[in-house]
Coordinates of C-alpha atoms in Angstrom, one line a residue:
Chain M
X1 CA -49.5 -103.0 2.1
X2 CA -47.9 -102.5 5.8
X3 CA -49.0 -98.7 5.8
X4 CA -51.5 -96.6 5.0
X5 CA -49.3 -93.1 4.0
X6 CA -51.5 -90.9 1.8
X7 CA -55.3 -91.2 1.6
X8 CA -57.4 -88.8 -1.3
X9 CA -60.8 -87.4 -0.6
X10 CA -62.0 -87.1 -3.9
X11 CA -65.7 -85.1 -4.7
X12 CA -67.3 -84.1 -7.7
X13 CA -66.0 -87.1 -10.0
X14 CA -69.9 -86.1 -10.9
X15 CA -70.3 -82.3 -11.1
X16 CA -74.1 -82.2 -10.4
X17 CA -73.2 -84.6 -7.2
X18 CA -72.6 -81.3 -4.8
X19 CA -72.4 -83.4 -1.3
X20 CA -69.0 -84.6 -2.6
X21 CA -67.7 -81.3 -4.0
X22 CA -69.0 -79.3 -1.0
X23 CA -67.8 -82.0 1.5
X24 CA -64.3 -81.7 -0.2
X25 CA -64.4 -77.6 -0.1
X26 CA -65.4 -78.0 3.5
X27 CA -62.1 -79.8 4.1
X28 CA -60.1 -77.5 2.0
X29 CA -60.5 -74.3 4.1
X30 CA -60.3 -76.7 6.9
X31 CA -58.3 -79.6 6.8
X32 CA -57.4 -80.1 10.5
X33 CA -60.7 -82.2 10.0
X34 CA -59.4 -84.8 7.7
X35 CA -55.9 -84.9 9.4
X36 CA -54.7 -88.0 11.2
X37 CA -51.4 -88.8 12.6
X38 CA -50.8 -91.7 10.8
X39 CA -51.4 -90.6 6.8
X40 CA -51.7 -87.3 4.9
X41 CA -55.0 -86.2 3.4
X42 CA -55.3 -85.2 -0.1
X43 CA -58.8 -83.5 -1.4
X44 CA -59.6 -83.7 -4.9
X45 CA -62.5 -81.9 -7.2
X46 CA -62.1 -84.3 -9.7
X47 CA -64.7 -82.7 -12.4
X48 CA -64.3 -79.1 -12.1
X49 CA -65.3 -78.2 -15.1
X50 CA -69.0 -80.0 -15.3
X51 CA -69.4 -78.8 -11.9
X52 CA -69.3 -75.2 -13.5
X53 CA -71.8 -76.4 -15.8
X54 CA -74.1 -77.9 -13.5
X55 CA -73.7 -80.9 -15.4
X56 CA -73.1 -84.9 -14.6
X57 CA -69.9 -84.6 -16.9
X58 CA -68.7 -82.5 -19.9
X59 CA -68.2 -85.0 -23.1
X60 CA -68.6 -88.1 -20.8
X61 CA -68.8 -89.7 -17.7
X62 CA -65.5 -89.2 -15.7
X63 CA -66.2 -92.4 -13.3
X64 CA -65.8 -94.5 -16.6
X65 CA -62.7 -93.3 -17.6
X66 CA -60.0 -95.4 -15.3
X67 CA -59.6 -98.6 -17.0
X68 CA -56.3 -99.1 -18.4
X69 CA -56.6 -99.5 -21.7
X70 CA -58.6 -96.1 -21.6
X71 CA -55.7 -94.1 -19.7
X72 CA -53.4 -95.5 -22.4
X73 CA -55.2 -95.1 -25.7
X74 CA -54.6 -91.4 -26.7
X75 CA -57.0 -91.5 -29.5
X76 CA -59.7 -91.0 -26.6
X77 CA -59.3 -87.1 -26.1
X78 CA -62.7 -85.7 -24.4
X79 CA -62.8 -83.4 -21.4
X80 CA -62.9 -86.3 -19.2
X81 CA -60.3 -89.1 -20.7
X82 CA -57.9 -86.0 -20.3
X83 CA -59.3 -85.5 -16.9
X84 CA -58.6 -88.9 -15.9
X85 CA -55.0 -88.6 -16.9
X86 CA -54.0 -86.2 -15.3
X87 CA -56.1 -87.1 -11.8
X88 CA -53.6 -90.8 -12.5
X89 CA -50.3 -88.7 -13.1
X90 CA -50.8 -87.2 -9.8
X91 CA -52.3 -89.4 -7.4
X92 CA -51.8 -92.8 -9.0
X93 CA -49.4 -95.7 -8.4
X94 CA -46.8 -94.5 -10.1
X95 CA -48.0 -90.5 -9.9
X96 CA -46.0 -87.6 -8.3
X97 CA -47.9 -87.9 -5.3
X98 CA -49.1 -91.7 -5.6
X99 CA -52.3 -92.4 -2.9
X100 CA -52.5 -95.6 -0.6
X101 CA -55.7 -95.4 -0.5
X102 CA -58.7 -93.2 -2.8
X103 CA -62.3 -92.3 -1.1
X104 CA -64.5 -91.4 -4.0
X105 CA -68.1 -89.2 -2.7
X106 CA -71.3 -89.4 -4.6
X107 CA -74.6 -88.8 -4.2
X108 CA -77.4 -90.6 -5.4
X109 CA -81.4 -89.9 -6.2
X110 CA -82.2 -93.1 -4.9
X111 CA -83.0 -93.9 -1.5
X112 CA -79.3 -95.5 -0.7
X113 CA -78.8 -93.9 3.1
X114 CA -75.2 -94.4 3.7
X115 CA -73.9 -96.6 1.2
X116 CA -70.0 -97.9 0.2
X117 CA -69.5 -99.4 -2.4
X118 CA -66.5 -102.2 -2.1
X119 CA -64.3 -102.1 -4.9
X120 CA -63.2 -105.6 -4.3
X121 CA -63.3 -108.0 -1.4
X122 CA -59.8 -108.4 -0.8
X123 CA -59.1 -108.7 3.4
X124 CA -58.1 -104.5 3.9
X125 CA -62.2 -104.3 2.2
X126 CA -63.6 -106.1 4.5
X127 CA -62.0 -105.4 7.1
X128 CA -63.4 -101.9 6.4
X129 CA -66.7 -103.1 5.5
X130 CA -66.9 -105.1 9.6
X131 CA -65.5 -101.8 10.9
X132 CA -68.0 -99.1 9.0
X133 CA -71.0 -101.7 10.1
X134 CA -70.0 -102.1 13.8
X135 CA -69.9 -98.3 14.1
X136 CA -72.9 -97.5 12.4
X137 CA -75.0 -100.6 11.4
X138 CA -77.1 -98.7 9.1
X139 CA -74.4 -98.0 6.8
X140 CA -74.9 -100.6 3.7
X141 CA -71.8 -102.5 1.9
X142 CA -72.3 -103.1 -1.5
X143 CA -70.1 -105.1 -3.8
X144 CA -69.8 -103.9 -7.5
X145 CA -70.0 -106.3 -9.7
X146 CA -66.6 -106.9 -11.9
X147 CA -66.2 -105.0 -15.0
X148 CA -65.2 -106.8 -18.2
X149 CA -63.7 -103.7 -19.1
X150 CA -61.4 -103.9 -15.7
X151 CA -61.1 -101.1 -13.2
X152 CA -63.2 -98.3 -14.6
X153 CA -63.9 -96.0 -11.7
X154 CA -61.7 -93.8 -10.1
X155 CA -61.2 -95.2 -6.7
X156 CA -59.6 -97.5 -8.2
X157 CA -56.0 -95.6 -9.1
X158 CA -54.7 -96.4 -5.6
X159 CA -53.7 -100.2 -4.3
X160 CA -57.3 -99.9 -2.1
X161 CA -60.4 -97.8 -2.7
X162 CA -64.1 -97.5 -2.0
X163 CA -66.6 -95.0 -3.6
X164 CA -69.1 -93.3 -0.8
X165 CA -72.6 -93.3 -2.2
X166 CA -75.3 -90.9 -0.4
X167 CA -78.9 -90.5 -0.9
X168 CA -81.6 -89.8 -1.8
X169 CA -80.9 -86.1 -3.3
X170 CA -81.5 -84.0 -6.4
X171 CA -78.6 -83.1 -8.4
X172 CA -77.7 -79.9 -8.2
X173 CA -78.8 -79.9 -4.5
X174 CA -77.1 -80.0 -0.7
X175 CA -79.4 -81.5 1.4
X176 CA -77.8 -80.6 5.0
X177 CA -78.9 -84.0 6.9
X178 CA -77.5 -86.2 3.8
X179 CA -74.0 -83.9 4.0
X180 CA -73.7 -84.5 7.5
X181 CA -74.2 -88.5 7.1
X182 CA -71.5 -88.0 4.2
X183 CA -69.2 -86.2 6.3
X184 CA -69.6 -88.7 9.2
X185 CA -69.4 -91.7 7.2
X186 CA -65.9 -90.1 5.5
X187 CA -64.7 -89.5 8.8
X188 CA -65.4 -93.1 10.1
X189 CA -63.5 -94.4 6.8
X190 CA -60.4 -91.8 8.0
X191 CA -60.6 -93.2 11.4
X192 CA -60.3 -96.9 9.8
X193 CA -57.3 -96.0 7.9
X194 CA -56.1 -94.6 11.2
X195 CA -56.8 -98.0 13.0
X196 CA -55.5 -99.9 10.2
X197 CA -51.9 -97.8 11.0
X198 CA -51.7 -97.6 14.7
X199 CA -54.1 -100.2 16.0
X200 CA -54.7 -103.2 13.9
X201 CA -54.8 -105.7 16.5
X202 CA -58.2 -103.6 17.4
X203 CA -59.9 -104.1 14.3
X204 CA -62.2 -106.9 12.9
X205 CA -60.2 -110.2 12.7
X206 CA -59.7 -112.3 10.1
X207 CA -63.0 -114.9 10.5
X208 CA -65.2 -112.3 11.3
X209 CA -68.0 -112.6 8.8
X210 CA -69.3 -109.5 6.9
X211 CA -72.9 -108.6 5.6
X212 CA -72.9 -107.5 2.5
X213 CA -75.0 -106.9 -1.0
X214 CA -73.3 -108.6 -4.0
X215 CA -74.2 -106.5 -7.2
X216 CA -76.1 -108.9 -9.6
X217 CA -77.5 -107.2 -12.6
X218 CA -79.2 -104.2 -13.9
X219 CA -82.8 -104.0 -15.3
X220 CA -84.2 -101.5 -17.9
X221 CA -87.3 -99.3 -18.3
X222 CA -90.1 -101.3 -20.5
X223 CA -89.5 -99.4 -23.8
X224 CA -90.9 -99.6 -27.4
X225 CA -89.5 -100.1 -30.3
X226 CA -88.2 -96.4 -30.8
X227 CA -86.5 -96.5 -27.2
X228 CA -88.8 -94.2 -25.5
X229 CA -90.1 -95.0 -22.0
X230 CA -93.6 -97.0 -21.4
X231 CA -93.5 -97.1 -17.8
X232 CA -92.0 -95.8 -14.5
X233 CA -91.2 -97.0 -11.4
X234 CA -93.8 -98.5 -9.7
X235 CA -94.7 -96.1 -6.5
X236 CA -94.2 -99.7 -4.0
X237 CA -90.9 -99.9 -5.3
X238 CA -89.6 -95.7 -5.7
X239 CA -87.8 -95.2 -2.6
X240 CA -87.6 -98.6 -1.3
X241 CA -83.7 -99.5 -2.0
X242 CA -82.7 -102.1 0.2
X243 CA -85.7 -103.8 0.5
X244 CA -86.4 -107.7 -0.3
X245 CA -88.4 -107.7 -3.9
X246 CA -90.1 -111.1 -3.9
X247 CA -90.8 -112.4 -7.5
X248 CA -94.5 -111.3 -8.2
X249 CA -94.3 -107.5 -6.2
X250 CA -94.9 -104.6 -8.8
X251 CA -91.5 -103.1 -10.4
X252 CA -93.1 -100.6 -13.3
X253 CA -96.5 -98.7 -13.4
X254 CA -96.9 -98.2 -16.7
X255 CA -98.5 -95.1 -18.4
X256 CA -101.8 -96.3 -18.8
X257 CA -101.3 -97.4 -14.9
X258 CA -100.4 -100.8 -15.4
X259 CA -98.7 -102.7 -13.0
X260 CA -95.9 -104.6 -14.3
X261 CA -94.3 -107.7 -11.8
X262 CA -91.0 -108.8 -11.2
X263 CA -90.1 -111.8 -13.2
X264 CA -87.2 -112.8 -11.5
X265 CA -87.8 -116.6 -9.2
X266 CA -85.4 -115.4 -6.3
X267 CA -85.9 -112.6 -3.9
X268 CA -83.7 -110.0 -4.8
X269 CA -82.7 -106.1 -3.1
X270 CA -82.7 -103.2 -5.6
X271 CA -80.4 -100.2 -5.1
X272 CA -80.3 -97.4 -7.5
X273 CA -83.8 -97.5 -8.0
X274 CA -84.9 -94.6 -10.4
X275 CA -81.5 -93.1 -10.3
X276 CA -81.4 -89.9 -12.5
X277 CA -78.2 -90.7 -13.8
X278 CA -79.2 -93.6 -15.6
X279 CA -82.1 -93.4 -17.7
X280 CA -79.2 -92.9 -20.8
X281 CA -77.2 -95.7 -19.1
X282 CA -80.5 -98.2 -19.9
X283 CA -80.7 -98.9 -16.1
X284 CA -83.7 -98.5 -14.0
X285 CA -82.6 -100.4 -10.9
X286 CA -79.7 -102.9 -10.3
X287 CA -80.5 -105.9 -8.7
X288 CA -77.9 -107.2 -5.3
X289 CA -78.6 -110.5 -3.7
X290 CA -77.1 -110.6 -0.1
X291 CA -73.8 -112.5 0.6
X292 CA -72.1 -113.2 4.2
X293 CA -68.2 -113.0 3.1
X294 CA -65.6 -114.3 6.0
X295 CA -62.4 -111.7 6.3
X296 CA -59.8 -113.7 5.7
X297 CA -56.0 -113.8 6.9
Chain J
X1 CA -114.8 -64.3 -21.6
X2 CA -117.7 -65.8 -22.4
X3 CA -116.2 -69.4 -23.4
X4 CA -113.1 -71.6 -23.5
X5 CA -112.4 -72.5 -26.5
X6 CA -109.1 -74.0 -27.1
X7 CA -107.2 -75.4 -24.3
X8 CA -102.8 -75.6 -24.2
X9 CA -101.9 -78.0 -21.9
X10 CA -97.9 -77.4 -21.7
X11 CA -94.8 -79.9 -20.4
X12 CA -91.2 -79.3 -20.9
X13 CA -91.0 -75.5 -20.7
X14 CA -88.1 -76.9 -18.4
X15 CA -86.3 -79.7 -20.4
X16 CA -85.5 -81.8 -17.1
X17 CA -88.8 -81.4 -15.2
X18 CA -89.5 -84.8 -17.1
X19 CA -93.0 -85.1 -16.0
X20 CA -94.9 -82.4 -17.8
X21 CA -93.0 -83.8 -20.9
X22 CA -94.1 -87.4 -20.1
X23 CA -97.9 -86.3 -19.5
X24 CA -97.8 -84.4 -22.7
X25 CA -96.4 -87.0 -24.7
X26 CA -99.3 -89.7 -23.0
X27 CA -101.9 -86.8 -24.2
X28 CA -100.4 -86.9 -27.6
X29 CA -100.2 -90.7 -27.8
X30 CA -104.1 -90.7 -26.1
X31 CA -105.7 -87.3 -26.6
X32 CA -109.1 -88.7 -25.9
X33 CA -107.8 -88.1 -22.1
X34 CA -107.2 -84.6 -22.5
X35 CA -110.5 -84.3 -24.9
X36 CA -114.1 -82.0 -23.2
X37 CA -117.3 -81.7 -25.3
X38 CA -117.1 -77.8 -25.0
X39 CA -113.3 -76.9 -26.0
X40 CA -110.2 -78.4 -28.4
X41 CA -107.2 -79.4 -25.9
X42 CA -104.1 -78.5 -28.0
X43 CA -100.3 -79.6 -26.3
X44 CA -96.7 -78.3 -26.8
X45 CA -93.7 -79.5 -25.2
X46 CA -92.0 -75.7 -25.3
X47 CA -88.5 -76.7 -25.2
X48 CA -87.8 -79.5 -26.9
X49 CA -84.0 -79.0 -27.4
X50 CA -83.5 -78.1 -23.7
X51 CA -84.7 -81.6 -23.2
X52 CA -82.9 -83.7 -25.4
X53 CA -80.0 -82.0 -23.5
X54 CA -81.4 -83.1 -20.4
X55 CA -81.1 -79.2 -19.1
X56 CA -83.4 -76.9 -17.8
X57 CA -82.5 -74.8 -20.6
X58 CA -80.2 -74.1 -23.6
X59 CA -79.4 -70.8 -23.6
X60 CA -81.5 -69.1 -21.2
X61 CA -84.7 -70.1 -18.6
X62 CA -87.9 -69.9 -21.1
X63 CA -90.4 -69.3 -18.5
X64 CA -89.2 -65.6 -18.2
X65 CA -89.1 -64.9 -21.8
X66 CA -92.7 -64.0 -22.2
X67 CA -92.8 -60.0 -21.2
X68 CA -93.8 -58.2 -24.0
X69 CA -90.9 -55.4 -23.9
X70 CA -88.8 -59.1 -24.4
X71 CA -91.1 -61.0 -27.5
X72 CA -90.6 -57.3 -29.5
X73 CA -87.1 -57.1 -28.7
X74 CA -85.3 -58.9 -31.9
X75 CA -81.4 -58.8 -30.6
X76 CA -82.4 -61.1 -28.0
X77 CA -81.8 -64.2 -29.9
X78 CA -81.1 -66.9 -27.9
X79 CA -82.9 -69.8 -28.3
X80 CA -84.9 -69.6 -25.8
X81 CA -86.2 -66.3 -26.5
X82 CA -86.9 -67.3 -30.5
X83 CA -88.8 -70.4 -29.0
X84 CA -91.2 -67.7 -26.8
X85 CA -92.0 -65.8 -30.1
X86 CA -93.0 -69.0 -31.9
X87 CA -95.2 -70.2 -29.3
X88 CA -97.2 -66.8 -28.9
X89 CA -97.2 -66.8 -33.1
X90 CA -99.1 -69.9 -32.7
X91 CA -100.8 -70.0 -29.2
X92 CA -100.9 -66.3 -28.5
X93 CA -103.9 -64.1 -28.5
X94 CA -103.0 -62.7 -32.2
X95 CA -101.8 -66.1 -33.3
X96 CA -102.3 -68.8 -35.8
X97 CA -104.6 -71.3 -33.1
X98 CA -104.9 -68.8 -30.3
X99 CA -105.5 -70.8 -27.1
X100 CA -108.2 -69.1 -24.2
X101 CA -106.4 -71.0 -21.0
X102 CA -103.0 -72.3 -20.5
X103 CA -101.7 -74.9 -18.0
X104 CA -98.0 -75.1 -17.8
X105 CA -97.1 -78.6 -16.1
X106 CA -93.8 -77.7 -14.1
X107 CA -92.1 -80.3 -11.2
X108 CA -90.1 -79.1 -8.4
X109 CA -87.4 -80.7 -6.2
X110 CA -89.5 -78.9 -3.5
X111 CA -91.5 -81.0 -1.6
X112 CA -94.4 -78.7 -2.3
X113 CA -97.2 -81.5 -3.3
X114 CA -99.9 -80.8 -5.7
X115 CA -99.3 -76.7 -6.3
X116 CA -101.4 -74.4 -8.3
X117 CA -99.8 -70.6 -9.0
X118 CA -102.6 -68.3 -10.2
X119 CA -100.8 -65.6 -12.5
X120 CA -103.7 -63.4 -11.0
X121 CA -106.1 -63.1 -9.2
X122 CA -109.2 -62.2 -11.3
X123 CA -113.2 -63.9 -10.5
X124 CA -111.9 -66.8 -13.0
X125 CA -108.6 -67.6 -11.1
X126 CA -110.6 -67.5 -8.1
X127 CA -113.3 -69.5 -9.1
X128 CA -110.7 -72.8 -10.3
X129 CA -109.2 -72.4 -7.1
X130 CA -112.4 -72.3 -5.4
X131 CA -112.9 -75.5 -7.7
X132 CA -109.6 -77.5 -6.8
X133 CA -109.6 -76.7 -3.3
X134 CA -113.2 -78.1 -2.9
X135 CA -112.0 -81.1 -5.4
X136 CA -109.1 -82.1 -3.4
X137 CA -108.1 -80.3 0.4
X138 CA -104.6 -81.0 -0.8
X139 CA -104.1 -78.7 -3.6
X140 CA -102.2 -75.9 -2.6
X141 CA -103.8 -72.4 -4.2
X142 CA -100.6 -70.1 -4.6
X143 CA -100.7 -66.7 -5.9
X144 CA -97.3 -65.3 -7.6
X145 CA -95.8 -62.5 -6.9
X146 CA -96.5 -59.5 -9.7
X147 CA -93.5 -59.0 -11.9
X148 CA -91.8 -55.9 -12.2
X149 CA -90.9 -57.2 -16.0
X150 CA -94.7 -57.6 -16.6
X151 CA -95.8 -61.4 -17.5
X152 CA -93.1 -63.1 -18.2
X153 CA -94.1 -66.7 -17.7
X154 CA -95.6 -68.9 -20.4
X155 CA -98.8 -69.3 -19.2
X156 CA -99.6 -65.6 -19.5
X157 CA -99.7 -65.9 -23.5
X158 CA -103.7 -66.9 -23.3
X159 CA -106.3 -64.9 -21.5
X160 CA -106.2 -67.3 -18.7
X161 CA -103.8 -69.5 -17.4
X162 CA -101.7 -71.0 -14.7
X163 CA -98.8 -72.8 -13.6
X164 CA -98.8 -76.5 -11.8
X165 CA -95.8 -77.2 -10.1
X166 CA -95.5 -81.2 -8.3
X167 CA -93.2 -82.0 -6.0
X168 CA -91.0 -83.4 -4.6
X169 CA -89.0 -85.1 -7.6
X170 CA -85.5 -84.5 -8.9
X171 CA -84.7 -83.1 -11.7
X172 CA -84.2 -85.8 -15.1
X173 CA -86.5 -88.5 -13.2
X174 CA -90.3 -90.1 -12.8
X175 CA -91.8 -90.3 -10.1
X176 CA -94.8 -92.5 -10.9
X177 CA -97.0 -91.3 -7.7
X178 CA -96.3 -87.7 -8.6
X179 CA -97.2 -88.3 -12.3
X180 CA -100.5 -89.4 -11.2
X181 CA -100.9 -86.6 -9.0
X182 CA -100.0 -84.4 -12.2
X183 CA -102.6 -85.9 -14.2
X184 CA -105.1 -85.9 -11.8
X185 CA -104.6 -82.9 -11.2
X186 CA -104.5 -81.3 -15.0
X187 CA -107.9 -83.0 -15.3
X188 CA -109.3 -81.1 -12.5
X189 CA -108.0 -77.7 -14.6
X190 CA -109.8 -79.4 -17.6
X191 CA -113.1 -80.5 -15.9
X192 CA -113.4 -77.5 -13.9
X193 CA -113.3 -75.1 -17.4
X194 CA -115.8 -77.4 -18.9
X195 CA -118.2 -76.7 -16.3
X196 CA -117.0 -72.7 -16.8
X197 CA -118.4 -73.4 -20.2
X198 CA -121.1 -75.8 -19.8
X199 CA -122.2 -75.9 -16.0
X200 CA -121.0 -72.3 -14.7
X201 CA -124.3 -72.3 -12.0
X202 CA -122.0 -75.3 -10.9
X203 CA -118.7 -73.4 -9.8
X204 CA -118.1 -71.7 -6.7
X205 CA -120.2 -68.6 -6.6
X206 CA -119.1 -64.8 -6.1
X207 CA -118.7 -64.1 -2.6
X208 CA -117.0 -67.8 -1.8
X209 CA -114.1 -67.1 0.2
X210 CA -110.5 -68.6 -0.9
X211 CA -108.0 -69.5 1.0
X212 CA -103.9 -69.0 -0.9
X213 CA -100.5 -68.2 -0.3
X214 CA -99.7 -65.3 -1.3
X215 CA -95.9 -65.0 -2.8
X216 CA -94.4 -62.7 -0.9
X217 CA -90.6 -62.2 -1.0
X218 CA -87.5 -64.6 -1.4
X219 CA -84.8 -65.9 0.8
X220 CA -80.6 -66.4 -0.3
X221 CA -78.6 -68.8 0.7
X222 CA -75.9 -67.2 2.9
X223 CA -73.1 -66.6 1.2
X224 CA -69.1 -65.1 1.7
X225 CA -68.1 -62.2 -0.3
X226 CA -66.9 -64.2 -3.7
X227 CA -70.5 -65.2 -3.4
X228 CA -69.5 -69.0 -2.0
X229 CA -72.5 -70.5 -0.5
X230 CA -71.9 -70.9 3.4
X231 CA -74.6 -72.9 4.7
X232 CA -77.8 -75.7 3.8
X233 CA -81.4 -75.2 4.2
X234 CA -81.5 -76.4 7.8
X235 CA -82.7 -80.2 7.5
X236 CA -85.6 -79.3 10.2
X237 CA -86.5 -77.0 7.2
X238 CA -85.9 -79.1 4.2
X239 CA -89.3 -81.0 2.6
X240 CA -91.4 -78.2 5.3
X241 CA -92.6 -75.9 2.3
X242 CA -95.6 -74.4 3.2
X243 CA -95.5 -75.2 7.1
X244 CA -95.4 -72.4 9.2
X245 CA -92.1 -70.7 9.7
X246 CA -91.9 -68.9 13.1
X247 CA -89.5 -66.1 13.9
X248 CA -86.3 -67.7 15.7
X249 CA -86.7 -70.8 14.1
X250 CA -84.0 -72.8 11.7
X251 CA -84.0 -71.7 8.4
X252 CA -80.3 -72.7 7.0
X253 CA -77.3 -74.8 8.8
X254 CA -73.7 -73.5 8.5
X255 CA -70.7 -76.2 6.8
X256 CA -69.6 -75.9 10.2
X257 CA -72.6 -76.9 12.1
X258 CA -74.1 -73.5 13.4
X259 CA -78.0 -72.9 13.0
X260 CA -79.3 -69.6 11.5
X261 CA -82.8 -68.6 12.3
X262 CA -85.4 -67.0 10.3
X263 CA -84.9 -63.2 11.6
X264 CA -88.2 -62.0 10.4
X265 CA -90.9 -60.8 12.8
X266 CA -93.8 -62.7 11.0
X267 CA -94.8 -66.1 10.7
X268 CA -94.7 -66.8 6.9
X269 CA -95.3 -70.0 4.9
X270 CA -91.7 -71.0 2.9
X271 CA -92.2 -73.0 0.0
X272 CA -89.4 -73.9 -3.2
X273 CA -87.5 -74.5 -0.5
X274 CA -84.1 -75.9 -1.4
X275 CA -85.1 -75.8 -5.6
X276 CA -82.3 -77.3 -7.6
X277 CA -83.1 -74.7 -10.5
X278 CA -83.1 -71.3 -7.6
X279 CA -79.4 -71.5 -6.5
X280 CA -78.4 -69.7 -9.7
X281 CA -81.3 -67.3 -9.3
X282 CA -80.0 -66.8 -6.1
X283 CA -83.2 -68.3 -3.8
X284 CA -83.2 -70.6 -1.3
X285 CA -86.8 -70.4 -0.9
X286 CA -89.3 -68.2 -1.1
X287 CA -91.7 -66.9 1.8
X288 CA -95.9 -66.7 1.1
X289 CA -98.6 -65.7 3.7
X290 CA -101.2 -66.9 3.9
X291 CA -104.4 -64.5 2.8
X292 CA -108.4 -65.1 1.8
X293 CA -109.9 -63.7 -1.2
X294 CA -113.6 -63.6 -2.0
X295 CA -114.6 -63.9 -5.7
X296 CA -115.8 -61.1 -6.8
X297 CA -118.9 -61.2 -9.7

């Protein structure tokens, strides 16, 4: 792609994730802040109606819904499927307004700072990824690992696409220091877009390497037979995304206040670690392993 | 009241403060922990369909379905309000297994620590906070506001009881430290009313002086005419519940980046600052001073 021509700022995909949705109102009664010369701006509330509810999602979860075979299979018909197909008509490649490029704004319970999540590492990625880290190097780039099911999330109906993750917050809450790191970090990703446009000779080259945390796998509460919890997140570990987890440190405290180890035999960096959001997705933290990726021509 | 006889130790009257449930079902699974020569511990999670949904509620917030005027009042049907009259026909003073002393687990996304609300402040209520506060220096003592509806919170169905509230934890999550300050803390409650019934020369005395807050009056979020919220807790604000709050200092911080102070001519002690559950009752937090009671014979 030569140019960058229409960008969406999409919030709310979960509607008890209020950074994004507020983040996007923000830049609906002012959108002179999301303006650049180069590219329109397009804001999205992409779950309005479980953001009514004070919910996550309506019948199910919205940033699950992209995948092609999904979009096309009209048997699927809950609040969200329809949800997704409409958000596709509009903004998608072949839409009425089709977007270059999607910037998808969640918030997260665990302790992720300023995350983005890459949805691939093609060359426009990474090139991000080396610009967002120079300007702020405590912003994290994570990799998601690939989905057998394809492209599931909805940053990914436009040719590129990152999802912004923030935290940690409660659902259901704005927590004013954690908006204003989402707003900067959306503005930095709008000022890359910009640079990708006007100035590309001034961004990261190809060769330049690029930090990053490779999604690995997921791990689940310690359960019983029936499915019901047995232990929690061991207090070491609540809080401490990011950080190396060497095999032997504590992962679960169970009730009876037993510590339970990680297994694993290489050190590993959890993120998402006691996420709210995923106790019914089977996942109490997802394991990354860090990778130095090279941008390439 | 001469003796405690049967105990109700309570989780779940919210269906996403997920630690009261998770204690109650670990005393159910293990009542020995919960078990004092001198009384029967009975426990209840109070709204189980609230969470299974994963909601604070189903129809309507069961902690202010206890008044009276409200239990006699059959058109009110929601469930909710059906669930309050079963639990007073079983637990309530004319019920099947009346209960002497209720302790309603609750969990906050306030960062309000180890919390006790005293529904009053009668020589017993004094004398457990007397207890607690001597037991641990942590333990805040707070003392709630009377209702113009009369009692309307569960823990009013009893002769005596009170409400702990642990924070801070998001809603739908574990937070194993705070679990363990849950428990440790509901054992304090259960220790302290076997020494009411066994070891009463062993309790704070009358004339001990008792240091609380003292609920005092609450605080909106600013908000435009369609009843938009315009601004966050101020992050110099946020996690500071019960620090002092001095006249002129932050209280919220405008989308757009402008501080609002706290206009009052007091200093006053905020706490449930920035609850995910208050934005619909239309509280950002709520103010306390701080006062000292002596127990009275």
């Amino acid at each position: 792609m030569d140019q960058i021509r229409r960008v969406l700022i999409v919030g709310g995909t979960h509607g008890n994730e209020w950074t994004g949705v507020y983040l996007v109102k923000k830049l609906q009664r002012s959108p002179h802040l999301a303006t650049r010369q180069s590219f329109t701006t397009h804001t999205l509330i992409a779950n309005p109606q479980a953001h009514e509810l004070g919910r996550r999602y309506v019948d199910s979860d919205l940033n699950r819904c992209f995948c092609q075979v999904d979009l096309e299979n009209l048997a699927l018909v809950t609040y969200e499927h329809q949800r997704a197909r409409e958000i596709v008509q509009i903004y998608g490649t072949n839409g009425q307004t089709p977007v270059d490029f999607t910037i998808d704004v969640h918030s997260t319970t665990a302790n992720m700072g300023q995350t983005v999540i890459l949805r691939d590492t093609n060359s426009f990625s990474l090139q991000l990824a080396a610009y967002l880290s120079h300007s702020n190097p405590a912003i994290k780039i994570l990799a998601s690992a690939p989905s057998s099911k394809g492209k599931l999330y909805l940053d990914s109906i436009s040719a590129f696409g990152c999802t912004v993750e923030v935290g940690a917050v409660a659902q259901g809450v704005l927590n004013a220091a954690l908006f204003q790191q989402t707003e900067d970090l959306v503005n930095a990703i709008l000022d890359f877009a910009e640079a990708y446009n006007c100035q590309p000779h001034n961004l990261p080259s190809p060769g330049t390497a690029v930090d990053l945390y490779q999604s690995w796998q997921t791990v689940d509460y310690p359960k019983n037979d029936q499915g019901e919890l047995l232990a929690m997140v061991h207090p070491q570990l609540q809080f401490a995304d990011y950080q190396p987890l060497h095999p032997g440190d504590p992962m679960f405290l169970t009730f009876a206040g037993d510590t339970l180890a990680y297994t694993g035999d290489c050190v590993v960096y959890p993120i998402f670690i006691n996420e709210a959001a995923y106790y019914e997705k089977a996942i109490a933290l997802r394991l990354t392993q860090t990778h130095t990726m090279v941008i390439t021509p």
